[in-house]
Short mmCIF file of C-alpha atoms in Angstrom, two decimals:
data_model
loop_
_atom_site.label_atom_id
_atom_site.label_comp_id
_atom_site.label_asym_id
_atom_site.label_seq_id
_atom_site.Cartn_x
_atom_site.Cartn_y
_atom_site.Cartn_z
CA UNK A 1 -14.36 32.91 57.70
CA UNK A 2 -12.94 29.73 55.63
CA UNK A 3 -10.24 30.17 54.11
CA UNK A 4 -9.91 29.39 50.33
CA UNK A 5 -9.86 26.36 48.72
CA UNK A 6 -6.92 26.46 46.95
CA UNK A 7 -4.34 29.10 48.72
CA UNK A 8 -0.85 28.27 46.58
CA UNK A 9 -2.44 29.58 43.02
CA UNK A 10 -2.19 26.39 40.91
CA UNK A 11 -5.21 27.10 38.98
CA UNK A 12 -7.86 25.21 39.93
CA UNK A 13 -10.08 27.75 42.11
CA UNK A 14 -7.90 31.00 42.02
CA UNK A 15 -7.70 31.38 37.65
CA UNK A 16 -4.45 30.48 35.78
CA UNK A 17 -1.47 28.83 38.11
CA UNK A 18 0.75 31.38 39.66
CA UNK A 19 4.54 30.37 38.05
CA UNK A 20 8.16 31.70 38.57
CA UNK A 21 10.78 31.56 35.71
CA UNK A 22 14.04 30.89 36.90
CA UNK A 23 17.27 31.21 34.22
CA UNK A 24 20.10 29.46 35.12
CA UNK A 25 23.21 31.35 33.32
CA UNK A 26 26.53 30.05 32.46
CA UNK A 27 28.62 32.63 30.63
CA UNK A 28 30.06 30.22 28.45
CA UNK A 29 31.08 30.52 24.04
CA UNK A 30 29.18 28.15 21.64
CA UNK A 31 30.94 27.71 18.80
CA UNK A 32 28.77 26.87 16.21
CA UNK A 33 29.75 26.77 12.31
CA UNK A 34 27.71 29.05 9.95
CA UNK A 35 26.81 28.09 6.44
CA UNK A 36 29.34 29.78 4.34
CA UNK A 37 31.66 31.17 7.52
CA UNK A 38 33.63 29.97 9.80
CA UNK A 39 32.47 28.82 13.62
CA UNK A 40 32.07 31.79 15.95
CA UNK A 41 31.41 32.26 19.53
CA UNK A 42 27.78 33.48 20.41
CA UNK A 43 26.80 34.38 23.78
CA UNK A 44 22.97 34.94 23.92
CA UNK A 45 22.46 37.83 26.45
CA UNK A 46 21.06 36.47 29.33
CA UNK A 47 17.69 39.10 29.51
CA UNK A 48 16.77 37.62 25.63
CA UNK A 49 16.88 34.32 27.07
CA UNK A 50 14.66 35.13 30.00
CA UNK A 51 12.03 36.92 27.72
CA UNK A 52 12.34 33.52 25.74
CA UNK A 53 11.67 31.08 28.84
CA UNK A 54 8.42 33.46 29.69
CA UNK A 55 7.35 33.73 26.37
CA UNK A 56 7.65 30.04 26.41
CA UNK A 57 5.53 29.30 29.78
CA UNK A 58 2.92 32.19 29.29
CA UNK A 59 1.87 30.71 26.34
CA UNK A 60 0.62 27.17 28.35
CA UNK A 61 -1.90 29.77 29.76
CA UNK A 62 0.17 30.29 33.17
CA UNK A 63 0.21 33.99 35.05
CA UNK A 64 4.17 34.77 35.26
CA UNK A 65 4.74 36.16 39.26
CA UNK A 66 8.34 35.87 39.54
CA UNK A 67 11.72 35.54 37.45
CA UNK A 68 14.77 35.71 37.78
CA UNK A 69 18.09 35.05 36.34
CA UNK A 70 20.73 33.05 38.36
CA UNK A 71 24.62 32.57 37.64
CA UNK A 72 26.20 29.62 37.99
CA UNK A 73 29.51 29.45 38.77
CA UNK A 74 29.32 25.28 38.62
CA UNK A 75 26.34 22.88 38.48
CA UNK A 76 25.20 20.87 41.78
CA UNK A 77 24.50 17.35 40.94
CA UNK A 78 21.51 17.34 43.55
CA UNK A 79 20.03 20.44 42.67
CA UNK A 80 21.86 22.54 39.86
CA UNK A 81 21.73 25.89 41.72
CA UNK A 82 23.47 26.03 45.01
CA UNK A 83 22.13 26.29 48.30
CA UNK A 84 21.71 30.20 48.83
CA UNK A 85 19.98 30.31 45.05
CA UNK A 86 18.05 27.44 46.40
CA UNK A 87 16.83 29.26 49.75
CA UNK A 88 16.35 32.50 48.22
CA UNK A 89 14.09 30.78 45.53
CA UNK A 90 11.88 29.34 48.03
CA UNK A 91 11.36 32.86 50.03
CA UNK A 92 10.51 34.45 46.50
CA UNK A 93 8.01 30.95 45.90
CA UNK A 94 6.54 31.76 49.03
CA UNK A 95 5.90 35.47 49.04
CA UNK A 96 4.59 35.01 45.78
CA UNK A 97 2.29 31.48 46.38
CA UNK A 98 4.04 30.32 43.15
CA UNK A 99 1.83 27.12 42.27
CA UNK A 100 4.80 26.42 39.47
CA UNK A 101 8.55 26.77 38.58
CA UNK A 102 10.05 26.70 35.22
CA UNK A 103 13.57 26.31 34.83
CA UNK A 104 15.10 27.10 31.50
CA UNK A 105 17.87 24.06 31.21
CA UNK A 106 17.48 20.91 31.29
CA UNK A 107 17.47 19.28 34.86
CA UNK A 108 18.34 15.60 35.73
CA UNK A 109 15.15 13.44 37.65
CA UNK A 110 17.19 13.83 40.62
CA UNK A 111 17.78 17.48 40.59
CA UNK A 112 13.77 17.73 39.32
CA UNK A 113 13.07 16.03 42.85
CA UNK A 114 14.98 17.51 44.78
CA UNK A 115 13.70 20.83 43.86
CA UNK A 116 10.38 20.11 44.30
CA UNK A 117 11.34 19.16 47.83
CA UNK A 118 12.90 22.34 48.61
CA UNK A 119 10.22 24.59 46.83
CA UNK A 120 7.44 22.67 47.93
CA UNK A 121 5.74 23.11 44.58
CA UNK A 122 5.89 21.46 40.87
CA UNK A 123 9.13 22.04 39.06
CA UNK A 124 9.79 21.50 35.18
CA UNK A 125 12.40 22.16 32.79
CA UNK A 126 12.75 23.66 29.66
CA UNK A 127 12.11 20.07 27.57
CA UNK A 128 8.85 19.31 29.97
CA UNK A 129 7.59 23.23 28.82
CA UNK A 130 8.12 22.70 25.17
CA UNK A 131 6.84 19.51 25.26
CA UNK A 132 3.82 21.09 26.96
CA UNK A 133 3.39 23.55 24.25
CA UNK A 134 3.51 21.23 21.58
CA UNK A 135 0.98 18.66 23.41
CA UNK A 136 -1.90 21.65 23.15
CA UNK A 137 -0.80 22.85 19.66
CA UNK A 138 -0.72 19.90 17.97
CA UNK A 139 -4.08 19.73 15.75
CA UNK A 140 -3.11 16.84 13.31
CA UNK A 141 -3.03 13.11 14.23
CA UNK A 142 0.26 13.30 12.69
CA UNK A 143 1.19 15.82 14.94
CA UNK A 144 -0.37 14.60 18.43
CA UNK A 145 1.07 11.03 17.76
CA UNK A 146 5.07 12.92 17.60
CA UNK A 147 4.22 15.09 20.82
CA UNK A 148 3.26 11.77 22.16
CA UNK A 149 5.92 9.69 21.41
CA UNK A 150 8.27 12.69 22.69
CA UNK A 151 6.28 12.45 25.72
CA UNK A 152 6.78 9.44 26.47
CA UNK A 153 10.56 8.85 25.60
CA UNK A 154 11.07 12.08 28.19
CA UNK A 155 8.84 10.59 30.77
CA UNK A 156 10.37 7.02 30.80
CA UNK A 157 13.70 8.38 32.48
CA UNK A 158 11.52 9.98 35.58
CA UNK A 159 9.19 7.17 36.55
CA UNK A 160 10.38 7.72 40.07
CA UNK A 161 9.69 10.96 40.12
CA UNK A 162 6.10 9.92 38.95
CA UNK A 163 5.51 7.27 41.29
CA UNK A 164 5.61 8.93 44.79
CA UNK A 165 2.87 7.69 45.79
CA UNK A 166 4.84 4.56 46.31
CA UNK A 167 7.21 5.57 48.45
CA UNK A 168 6.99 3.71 51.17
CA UNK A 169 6.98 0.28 49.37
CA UNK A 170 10.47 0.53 48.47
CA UNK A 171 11.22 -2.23 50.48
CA UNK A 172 14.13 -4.65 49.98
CA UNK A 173 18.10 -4.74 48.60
CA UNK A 174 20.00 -6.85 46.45
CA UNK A 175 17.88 -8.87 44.15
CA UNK A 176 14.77 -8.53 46.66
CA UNK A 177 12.67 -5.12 45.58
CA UNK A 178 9.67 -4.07 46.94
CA UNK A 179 6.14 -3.50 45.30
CA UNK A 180 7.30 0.42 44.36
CA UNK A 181 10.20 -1.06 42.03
CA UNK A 182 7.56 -3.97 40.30
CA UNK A 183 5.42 -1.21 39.75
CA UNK A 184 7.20 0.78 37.84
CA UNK A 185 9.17 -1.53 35.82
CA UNK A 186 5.50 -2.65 35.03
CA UNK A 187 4.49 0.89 34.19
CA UNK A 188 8.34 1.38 32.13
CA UNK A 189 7.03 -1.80 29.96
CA UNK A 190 3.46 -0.17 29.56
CA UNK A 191 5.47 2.71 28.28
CA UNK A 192 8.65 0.94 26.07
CA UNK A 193 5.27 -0.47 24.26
CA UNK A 194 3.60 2.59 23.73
CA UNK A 195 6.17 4.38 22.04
CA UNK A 196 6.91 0.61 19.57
CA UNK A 197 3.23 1.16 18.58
CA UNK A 198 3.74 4.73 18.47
CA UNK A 199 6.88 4.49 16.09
CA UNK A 200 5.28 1.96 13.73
CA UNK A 201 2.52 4.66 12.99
CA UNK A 202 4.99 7.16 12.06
CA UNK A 203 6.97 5.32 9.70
CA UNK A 204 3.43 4.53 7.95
CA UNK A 205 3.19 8.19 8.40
CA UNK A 206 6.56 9.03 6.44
CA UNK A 207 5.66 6.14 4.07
CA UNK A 208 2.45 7.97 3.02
CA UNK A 209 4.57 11.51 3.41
CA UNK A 210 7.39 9.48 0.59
CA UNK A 211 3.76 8.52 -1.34
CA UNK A 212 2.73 12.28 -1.41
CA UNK A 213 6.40 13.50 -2.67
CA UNK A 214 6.46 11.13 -5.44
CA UNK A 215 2.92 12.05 -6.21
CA UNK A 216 4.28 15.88 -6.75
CA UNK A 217 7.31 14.46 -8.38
CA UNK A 218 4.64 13.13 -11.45
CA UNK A 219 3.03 16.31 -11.64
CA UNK A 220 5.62 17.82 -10.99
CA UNK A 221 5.87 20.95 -8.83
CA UNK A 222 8.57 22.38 -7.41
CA UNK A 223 8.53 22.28 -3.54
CA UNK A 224 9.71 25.68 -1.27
CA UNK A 225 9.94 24.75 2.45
CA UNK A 226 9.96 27.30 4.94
CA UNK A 227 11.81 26.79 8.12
CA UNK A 228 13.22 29.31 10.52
CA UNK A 229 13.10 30.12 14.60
CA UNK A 230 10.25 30.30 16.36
CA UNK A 231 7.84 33.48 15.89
CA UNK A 232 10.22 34.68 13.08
CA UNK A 233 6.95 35.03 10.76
CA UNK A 234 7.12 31.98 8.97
CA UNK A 235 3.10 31.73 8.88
CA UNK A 236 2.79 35.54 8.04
CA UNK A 237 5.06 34.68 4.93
CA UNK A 238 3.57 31.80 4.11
CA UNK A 239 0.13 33.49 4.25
CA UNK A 240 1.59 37.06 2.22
CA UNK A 241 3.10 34.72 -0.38
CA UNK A 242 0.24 32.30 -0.75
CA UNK A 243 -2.98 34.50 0.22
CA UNK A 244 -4.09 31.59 2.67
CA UNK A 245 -5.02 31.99 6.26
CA UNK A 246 -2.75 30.00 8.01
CA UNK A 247 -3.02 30.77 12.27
CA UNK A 248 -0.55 33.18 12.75
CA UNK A 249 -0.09 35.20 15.70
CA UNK A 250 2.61 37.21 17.82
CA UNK A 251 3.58 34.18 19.69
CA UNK A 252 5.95 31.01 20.15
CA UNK A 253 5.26 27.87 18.44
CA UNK A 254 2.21 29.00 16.91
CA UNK A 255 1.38 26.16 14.75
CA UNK A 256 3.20 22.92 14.63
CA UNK A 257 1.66 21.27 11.96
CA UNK A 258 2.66 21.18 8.75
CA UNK A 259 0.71 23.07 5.90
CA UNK A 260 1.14 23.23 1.62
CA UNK A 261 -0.25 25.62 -0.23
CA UNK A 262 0.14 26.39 -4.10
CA UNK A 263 2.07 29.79 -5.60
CA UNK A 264 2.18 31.52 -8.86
CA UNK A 265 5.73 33.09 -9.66
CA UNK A 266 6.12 35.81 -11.87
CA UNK A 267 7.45 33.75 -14.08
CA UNK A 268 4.17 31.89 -14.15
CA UNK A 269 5.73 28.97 -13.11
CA UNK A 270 3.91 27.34 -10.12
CA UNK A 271 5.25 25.56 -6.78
CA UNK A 272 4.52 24.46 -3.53
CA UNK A 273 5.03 26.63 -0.70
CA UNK A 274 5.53 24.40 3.04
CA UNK A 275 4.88 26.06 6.04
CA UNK A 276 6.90 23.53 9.25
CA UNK A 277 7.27 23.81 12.97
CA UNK A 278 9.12 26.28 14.13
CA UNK A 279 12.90 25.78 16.03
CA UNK A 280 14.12 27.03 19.52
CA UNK A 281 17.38 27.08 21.21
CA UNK A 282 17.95 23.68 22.92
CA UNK A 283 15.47 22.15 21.24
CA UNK A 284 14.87 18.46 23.16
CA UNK A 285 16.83 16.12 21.07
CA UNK A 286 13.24 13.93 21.65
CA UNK A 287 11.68 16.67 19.55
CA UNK A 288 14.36 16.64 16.42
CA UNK A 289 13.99 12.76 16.46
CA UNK A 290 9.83 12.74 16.71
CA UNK A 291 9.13 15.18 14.39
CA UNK A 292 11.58 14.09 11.78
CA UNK A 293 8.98 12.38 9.44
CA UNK A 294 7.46 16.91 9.45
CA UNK A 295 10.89 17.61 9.02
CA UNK A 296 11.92 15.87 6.05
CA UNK A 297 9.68 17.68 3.81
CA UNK A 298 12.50 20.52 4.22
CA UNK A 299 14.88 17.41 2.95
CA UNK A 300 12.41 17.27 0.12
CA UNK A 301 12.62 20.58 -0.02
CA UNK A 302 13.79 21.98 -3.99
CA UNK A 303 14.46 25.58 -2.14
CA UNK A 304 14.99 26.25 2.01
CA UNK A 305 13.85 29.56 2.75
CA UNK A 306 15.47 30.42 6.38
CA UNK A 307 13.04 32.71 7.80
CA UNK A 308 14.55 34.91 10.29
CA UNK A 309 13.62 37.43 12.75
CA UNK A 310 16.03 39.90 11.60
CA UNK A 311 14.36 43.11 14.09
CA UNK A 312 15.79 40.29 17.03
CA UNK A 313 18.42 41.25 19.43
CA UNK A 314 19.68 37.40 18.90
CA UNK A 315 19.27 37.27 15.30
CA UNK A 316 22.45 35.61 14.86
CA UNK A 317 22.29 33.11 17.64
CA UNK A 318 18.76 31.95 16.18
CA UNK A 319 20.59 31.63 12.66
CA UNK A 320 23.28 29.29 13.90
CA UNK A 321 20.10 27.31 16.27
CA UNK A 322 18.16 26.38 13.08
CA UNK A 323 21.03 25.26 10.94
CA UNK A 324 22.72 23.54 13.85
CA UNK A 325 19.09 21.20 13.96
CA UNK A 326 19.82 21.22 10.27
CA UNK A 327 22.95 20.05 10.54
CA UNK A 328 22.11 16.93 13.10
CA UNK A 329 19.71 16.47 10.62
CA UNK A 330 22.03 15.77 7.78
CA UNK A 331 24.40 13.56 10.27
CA UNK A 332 24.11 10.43 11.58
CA UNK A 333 23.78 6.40 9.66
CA UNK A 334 20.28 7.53 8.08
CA UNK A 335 20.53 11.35 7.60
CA UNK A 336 17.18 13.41 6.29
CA UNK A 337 19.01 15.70 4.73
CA UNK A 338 21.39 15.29 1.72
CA UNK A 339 24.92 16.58 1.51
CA UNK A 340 24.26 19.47 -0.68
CA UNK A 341 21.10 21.08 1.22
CA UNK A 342 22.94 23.99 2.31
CA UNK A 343 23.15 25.03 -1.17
CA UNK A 344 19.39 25.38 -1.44
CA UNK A 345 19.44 27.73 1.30
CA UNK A 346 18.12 31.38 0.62
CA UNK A 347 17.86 33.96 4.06
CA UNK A 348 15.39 35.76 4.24
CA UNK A 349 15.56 38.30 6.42
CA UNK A 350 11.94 39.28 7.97
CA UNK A 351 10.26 41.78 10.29
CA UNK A 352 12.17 44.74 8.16
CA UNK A 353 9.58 47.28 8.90
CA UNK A 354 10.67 47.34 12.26
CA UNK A 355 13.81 48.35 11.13
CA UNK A 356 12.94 51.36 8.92
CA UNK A 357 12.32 48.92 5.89
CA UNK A 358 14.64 46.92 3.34
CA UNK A 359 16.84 49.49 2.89
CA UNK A 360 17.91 49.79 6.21
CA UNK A 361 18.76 45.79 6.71
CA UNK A 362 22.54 45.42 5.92
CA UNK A 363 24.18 42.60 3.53
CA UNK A 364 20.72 41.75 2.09
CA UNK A 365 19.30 41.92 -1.29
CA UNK A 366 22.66 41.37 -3.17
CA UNK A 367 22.97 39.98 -6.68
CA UNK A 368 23.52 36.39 -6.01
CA UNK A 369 20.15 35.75 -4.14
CA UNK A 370 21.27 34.15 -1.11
CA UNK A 371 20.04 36.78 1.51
CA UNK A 372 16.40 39.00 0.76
CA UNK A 373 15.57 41.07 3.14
CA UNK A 374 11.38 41.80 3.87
CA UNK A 375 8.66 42.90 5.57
CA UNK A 376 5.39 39.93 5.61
CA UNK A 377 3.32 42.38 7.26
CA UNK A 378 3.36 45.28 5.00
CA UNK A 379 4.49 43.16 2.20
CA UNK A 380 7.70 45.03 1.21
CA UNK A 381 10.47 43.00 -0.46
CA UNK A 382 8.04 40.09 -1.52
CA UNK A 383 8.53 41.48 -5.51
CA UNK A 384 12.45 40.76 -4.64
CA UNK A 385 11.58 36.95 -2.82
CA UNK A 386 9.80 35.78 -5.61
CA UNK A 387 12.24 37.03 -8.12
CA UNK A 388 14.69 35.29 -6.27
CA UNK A 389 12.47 32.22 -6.04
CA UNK A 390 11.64 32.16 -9.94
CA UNK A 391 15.66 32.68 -10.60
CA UNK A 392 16.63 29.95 -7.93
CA UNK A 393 14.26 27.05 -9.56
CA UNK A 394 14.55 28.20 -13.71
CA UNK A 395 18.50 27.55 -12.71
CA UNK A 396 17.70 23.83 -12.73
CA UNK A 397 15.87 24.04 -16.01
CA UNK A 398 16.98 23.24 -19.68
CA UNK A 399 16.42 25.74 -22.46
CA UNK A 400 15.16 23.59 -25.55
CA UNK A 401 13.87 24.78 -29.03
CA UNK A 402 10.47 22.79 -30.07
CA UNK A 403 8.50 22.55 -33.47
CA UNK A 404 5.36 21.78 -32.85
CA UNK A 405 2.88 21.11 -35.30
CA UNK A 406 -0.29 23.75 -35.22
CA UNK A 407 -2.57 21.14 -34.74
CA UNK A 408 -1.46 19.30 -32.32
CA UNK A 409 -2.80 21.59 -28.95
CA UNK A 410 -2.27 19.24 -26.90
CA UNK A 411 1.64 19.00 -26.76
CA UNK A 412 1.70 22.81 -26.91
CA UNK A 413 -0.78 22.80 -23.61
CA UNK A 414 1.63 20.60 -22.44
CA UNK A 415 4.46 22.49 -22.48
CA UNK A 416 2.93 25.30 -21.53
CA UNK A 417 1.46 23.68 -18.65
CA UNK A 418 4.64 21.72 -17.37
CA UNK A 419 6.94 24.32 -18.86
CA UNK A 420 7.94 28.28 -19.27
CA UNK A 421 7.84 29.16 -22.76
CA UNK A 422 10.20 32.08 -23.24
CA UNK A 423 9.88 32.43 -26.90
CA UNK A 424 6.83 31.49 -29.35
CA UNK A 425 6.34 31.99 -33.25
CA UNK A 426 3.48 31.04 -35.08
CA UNK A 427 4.74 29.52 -38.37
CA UNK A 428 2.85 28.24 -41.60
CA UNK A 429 2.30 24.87 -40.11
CA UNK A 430 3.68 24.76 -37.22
CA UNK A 431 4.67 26.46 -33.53
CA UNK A 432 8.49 27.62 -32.87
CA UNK A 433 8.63 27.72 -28.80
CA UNK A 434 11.35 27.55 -26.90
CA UNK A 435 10.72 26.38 -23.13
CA UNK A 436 12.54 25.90 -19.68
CA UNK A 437 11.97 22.36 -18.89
CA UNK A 438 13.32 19.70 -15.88
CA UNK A 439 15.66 17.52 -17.10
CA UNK A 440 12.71 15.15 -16.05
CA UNK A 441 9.85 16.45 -18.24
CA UNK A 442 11.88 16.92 -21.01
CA UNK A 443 12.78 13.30 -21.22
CA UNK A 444 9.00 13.00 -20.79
CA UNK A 445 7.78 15.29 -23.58
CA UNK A 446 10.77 13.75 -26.47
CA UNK A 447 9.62 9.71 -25.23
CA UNK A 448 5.84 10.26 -25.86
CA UNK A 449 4.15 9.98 -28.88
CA UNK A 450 4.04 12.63 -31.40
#
């Protein structure tokens, strides 16, 4: 009897590819500095972080055989785990017919190779999975041109890795290299080109992206940005808040692209709600640099809402994840974000229900608006968000006290259209109304014309 084509599980005559997920775990303190508190130590808990790295590979479509978390009392150069890890590993790989290891950290090219060697099957980190994910998410040509150019700049450090087919021309020392090193210098070029070409299309990208802002600037709404961790329900709020239907499921990194969508307050005033790519713990710095033309519409941003997961045994290490990519946001010679974002910051804490409700989630829903706790799916606490919201913008607004005269409609429409009239009485003659205006439109309304 034959035996099967394909005997190790790698997908291409057995179903999905048979994968191990291997945690390598440091008990180590990150301090990381919280808005409005001082830095504390978080230790994620080494079983969230597994479910994490399998969330993260199941969802490239792969069948999860094996995992496994291994401490490290210090990391080996060659192969980051040390030999008896490394052995036991490969028995596991074997039993199993593992076509593919993950391993959640980031892993030199050298200790990539060597790995393979010893496990006899393919081996990527954590920045190859993500990067993974976001190549089949990415819908937009806005999007697929950052995975790419993330792709790329991760790929150009492991071109020997790549090229093993040319092993055996490595020939030469000195200033004498074989064919192997021509070829990939050659294919490093091809590459170093790619991503120039790829970079000049994204800053036309953020130049049309500065073209869109100042075309909501004229109108002008107010812009809301959501950001938040990964599967904290940012696209559940997005679609309770704005009654669209955004893809939204149960999973990590479910959309990537950026979406805008308009909202009524109670107050009547209207804004624009964004919906942006979710973060993650050790997020590839590649990432936060490619997708920073997405990410400076939270810059843009008149109001952050910080979506979290607040049902999430690491709750608080997510917290200090997103505003630490925040943070390196607002650092650097050419920062996105402005000194004073953190101000604009409202938590809001989601996933409530699976708490016992609002009630039961502590420190939220005070007076001052910074924290609102809620529940996207059943829709409790949204009453309490968009109060919040409507208070948070109309703080930025000028009361002013307006005569118009009763036939002229049109600057009346105006205000109300641009505007929140809190007051109105109907005089012989003319209109009393007194409005909350931008500092912006009422300069506009007192230049034009009467």
């Amino acid at each position: 009897m034959p035996e099967p084509a394909n005997d190790r599980g790698d997908g291409t005559d057995e179903g999905p590819t048979r994968a191990a997920v291997i945690l390598p775990y440091e008990r180590t303190l990150r301090a990381v500095p919280t808005a409005g508190a001082p830095a504390e130590g978080v230790q994620r808990a080494s079983e969230a972080r597994l479910a994490e790295a399998v969330g993260l590979a199941a969802s490239i479509g792969v069948t999860i055989v094996h995992q496994a978390v291994l401490p490290l009392r210090e990391r080996r150069p060659s192969t980051l785990f040390g030999s008896g890890q490394v052995e036991a590993v490969r028995q596991a790989i074997t039993e199993q017919r593992v076509g593919l290891v993950v391993v959640d950290a980031a892993l030199s090219p050298v200790q990539q190779r060597n790995l393979e060697r010893e496990w006899k099957c393919k081996v990527i980190d954590r920045t190859g999975l993500i990067l993974e994910i976001f190549g089949e998410r990415a819908r937009t040509k806005e999007g697929a041109l950052q995975v790419e150019l993330a792709h790329l700049d991760y790929q150009r450090t492991r071109l020997v890795r790549s090229w093993t087919h040319l092993e055996r021309q490595r020939g030469g020392f000195g200033f004498l290299g074989g064919p192997g090193e021509s070829q990939i210098e050659l294919d490093r070029r091809l590459i170093t080109d790619r991503m120039v070409k790829l970079k000049k299309e994204l800053d036309q990208v953020r130049r049309t992206r500065g073209l869109h802002r100042r075309d909501r600037e004229r109108v002008p709404y107010p812009v809301i940005a959501l950001v938040g961790y990964t599967n904290a329900g940012k696209s559940t709020l997005f679609n309770a808040l704005t009654g669209a239907g955004v893809y939204a499921q149960d999973q990590l990194f479910a959309t990537l692209d950026p979406t805008m969508r308009g909202i009524r307050l109670p107050s009547g005033r209207r804004a624009i709600l964004s919906d942006t790519v979710g973060f993650i713990s050790d997020l590839p710095t590649q990432l936060v640099e490619a997708f920073r033309a997405t990410l400076e519409e939270v810059a843009a941003a008149d109001v952050i809402l910080h979506v979290r997961d607040v049902a999430h045994p690491d709750t608080s290490a997510q917290r200090n994840d997103v505003l630490g990519v925040l943070r390196e946001l607002a650092a650097g010679p050419n920062p996105a974000m402005d000194e004073g974002w953190e101000a604009r910051v409202v938590e809001v804490l989601n996933k409530a229900d699976l708490l016992g409700g609002i009630g039961a989630v502590p420190g939220a829903n005070g007076g001052d608006g910074r924290v609102v706790a809620v529940s996207a799916l059943t829709g409790e606490g949204l009453d309490d968000l968009r109060a919040v919201l409507d208070a948070r913008l109309a703080a930025g607004l000028e009361v002013v006290d307006y005569a118009i005269p009763a036939a002229d409609g049109a600057r009346l429409a105006w205000l109300y259209r641009h505007g929140e009239v809190v007051a109105r009485e109907d005089a012989e003659g003319d209109v009393r109304v007194t409005v909350r205006l931008t500092p912006a439109d009422r300069a506009r309304f007192e230049q034009s014309p009467a």
